Short mmCIF file of N, CA and C in Angstrom, two decimals:
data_model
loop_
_atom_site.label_atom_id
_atom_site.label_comp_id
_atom_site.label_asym_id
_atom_site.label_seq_id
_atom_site.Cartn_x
_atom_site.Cartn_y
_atom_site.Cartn_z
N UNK A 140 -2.18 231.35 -25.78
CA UNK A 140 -1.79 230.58 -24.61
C UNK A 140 -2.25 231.32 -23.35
N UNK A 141 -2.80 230.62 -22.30
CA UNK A 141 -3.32 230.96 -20.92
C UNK A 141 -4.16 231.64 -21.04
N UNK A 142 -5.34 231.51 -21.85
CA UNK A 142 -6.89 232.38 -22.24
C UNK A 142 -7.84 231.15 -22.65
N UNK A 143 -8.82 231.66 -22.25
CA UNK A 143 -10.34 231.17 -22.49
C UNK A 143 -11.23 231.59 -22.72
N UNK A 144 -12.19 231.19 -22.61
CA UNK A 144 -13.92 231.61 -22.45
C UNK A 144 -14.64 231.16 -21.54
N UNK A 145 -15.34 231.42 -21.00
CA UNK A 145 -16.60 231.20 -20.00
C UNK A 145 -18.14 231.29 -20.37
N UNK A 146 -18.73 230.41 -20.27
CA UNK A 146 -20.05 231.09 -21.02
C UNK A 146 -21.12 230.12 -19.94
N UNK A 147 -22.40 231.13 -19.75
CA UNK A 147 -23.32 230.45 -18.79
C UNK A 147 -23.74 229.50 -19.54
N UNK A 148 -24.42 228.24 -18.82
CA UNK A 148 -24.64 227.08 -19.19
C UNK A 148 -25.92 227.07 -19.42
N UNK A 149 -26.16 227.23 -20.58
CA UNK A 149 -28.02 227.28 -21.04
C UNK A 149 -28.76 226.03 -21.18
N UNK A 150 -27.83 224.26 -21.12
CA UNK A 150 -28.07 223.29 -20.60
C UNK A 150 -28.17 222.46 -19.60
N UNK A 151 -28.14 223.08 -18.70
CA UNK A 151 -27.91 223.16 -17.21
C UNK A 151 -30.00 222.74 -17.14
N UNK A 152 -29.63 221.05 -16.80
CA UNK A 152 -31.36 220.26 -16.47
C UNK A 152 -31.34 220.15 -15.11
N UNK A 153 -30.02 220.12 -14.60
CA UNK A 153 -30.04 219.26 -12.90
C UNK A 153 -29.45 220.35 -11.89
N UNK A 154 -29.38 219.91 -10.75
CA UNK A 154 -28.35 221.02 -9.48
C UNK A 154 -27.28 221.13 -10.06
N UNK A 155 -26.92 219.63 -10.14
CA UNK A 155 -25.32 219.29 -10.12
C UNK A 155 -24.65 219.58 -11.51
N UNK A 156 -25.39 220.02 -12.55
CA UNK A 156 -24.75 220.94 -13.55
C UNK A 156 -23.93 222.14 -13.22
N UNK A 157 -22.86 222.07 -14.16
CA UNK A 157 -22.39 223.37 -13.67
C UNK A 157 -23.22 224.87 -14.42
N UNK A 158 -23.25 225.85 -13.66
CA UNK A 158 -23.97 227.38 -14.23
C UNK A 158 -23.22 227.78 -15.44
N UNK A 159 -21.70 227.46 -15.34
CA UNK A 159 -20.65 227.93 -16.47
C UNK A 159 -19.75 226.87 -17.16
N UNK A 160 -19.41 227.00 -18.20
CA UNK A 160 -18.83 226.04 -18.92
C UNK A 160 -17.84 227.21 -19.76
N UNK A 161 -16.57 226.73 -19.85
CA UNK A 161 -15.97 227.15 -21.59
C UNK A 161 -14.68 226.08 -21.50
N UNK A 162 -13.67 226.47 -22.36
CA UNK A 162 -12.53 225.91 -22.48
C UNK A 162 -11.71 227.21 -22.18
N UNK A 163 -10.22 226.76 -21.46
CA UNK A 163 -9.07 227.59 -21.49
C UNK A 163 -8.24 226.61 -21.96
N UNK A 164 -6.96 227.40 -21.99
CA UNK A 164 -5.49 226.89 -21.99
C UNK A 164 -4.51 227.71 -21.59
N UNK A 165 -4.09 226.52 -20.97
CA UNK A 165 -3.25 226.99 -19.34
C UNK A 165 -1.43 225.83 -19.89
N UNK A 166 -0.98 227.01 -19.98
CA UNK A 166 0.56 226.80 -20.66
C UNK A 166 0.85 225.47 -21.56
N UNK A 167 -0.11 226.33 -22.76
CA UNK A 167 -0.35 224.91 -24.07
C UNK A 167 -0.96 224.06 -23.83
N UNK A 168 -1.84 223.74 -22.85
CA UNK A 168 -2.68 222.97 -23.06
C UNK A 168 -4.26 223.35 -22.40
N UNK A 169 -5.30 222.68 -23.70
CA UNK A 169 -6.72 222.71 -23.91
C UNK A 169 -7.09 221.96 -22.11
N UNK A 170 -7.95 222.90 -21.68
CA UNK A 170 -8.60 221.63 -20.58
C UNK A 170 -10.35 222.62 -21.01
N UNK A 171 -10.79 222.01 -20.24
CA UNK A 171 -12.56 222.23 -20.10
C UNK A 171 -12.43 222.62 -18.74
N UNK A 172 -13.76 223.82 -18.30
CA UNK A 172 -13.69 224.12 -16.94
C UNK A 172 -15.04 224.76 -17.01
N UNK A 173 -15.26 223.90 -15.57
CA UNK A 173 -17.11 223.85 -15.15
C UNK A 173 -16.83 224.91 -13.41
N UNK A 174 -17.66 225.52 -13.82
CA UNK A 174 -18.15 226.61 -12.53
C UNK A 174 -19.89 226.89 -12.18
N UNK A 175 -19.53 226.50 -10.87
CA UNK A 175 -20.82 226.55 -10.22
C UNK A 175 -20.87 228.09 -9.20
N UNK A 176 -21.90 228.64 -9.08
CA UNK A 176 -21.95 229.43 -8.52
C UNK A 176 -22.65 229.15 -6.96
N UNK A 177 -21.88 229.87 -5.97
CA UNK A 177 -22.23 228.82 -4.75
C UNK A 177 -22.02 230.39 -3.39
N UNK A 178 -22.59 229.86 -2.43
CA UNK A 178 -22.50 230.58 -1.27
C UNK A 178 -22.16 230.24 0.01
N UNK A 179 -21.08 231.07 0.18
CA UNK A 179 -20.29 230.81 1.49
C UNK A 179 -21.48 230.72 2.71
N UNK A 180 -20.82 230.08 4.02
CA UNK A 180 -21.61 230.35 5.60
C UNK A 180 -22.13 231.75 5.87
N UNK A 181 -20.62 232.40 5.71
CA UNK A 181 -21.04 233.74 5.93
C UNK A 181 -21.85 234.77 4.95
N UNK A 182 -22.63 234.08 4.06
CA UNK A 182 -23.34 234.90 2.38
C UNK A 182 -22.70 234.93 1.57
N UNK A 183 -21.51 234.97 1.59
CA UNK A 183 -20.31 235.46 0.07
C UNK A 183 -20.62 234.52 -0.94
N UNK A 184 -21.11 235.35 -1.83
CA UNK A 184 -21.21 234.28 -3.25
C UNK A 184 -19.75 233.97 -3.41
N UNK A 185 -19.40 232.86 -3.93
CA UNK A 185 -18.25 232.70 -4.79
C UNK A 185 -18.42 231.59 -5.94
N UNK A 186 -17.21 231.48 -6.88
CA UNK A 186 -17.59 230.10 -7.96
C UNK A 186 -16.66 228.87 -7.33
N UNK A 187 -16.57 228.17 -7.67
CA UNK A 187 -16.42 226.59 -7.30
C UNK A 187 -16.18 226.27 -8.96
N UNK A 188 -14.84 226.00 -8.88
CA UNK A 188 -14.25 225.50 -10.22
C UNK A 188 -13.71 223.78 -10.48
N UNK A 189 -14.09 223.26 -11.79
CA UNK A 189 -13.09 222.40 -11.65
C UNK A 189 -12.58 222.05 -13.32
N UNK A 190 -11.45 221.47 -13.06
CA UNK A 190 -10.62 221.43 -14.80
C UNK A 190 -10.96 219.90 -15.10
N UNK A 191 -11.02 219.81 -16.38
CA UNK A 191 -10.83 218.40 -17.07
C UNK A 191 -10.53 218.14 -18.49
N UNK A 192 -9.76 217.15 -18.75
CA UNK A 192 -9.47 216.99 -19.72
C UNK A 192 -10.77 217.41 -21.19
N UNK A 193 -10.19 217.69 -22.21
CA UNK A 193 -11.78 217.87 -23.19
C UNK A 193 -12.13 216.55 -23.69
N UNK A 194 -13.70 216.33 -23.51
CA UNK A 194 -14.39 215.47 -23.81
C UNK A 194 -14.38 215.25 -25.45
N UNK A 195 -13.87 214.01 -25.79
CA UNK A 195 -13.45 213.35 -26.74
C UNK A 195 -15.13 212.13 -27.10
N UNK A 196 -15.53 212.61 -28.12
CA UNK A 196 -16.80 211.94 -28.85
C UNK A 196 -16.56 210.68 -29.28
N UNK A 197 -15.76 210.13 -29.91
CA UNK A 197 -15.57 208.97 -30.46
C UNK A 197 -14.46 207.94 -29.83
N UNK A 198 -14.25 208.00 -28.35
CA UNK A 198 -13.13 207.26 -27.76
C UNK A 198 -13.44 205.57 -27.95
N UNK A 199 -12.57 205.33 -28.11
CA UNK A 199 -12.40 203.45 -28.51
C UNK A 199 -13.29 202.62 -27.25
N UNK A 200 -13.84 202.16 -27.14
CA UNK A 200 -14.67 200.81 -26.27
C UNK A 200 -13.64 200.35 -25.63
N UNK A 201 -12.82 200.10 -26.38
CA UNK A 201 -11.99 198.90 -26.01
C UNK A 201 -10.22 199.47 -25.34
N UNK A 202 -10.04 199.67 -24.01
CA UNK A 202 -9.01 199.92 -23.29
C UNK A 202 -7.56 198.78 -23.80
N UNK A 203 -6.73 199.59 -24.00
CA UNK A 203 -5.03 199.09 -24.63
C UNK A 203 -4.95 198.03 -23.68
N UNK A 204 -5.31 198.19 -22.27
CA UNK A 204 -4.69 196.89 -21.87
C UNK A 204 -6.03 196.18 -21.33
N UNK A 205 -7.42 195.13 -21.86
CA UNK A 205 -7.97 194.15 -22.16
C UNK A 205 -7.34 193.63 -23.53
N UNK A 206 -7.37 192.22 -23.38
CA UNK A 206 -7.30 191.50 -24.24
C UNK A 206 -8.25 191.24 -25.00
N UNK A 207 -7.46 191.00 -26.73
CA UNK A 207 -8.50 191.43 -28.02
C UNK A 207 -8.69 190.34 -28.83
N UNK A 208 -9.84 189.60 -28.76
CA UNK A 208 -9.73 188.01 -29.53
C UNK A 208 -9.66 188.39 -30.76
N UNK A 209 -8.42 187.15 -31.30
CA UNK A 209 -7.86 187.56 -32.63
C UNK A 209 -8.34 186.78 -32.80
N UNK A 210 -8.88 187.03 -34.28
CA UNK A 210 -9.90 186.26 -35.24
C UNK A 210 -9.25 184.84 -36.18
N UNK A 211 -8.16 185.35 -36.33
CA UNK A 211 -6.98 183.89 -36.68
C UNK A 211 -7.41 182.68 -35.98
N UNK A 212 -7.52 182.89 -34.80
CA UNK A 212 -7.01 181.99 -33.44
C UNK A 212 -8.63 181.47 -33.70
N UNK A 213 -10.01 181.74 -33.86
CA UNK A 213 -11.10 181.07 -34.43
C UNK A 213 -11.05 180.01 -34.61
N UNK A 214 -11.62 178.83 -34.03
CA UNK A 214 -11.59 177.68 -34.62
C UNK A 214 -12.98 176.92 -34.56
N UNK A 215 -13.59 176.33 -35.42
CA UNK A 215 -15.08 175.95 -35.30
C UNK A 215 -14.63 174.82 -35.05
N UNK A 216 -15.84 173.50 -34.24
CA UNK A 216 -15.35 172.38 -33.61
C UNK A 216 -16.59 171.75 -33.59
N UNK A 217 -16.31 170.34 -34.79
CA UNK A 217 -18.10 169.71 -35.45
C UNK A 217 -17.91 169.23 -34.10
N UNK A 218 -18.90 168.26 -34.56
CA UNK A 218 -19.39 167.17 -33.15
C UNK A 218 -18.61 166.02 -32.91
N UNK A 219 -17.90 165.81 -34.33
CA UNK A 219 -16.66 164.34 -34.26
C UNK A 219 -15.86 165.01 -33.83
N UNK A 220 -15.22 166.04 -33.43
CA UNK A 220 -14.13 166.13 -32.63
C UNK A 220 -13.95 166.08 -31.20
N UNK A 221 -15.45 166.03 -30.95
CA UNK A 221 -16.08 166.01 -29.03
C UNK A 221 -15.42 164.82 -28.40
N UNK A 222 -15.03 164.49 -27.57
CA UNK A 222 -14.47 163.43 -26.93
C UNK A 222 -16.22 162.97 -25.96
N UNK A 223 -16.56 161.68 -26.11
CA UNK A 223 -17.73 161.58 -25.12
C UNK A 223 -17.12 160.98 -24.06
N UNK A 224 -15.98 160.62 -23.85
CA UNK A 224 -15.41 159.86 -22.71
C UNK A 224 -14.90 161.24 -21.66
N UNK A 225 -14.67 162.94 -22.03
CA UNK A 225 -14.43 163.46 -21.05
C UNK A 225 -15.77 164.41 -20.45
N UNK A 226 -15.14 164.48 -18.70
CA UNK A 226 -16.20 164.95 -17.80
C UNK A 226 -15.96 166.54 -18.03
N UNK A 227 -17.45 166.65 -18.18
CA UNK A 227 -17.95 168.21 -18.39
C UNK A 227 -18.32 168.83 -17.03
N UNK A 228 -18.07 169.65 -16.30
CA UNK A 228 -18.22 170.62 -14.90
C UNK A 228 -19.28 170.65 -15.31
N UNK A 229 -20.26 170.48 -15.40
CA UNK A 229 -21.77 171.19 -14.95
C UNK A 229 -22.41 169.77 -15.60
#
């Protein structure tokens, strides 16, 4: 608990990559933490940190609250059931 790693970022293609990457955990819980190495007005190197949750590979498409067409509710509809007497919008 409250330890990590840090390790330079040997995938680092763009600016806006961070230089450092590892994981800590900070009172039981896993986060991810990206550090850039950066320079003050006055010269002072310093890092520029930020935390985030850990990136999860296989997260669902589909958010708990959109609605999920249930396949029950399916209904196919020949051509005798068309009404030709009602008006269609377009």
């Amino acid at each position: 608990m409250n330890t990590g790693a840090i390790f330079k970022n040997e995938n680092k293609k763009a600016e806006n990559h961070p230089d450092y990457k590892g994981k800590v955990n900070v009172n039981g819980k896993e986060m991810e933490v990206a550090l850039w190495l950066k320079t003050s007005a006055k010269g002072l190197k310093f890092f520029s940190a930020s935390f985030s949750e850990p990136y999860i590979k296989n997260e669902p498409q589909i958010q708990n609250n959109e609605p999920q067409i249930n396949s029950t509710l399916k209904k196919s509809i020949s051509y005798n059931d068309l009404d030709p007497n009602d008006d269609l919008p377009f």
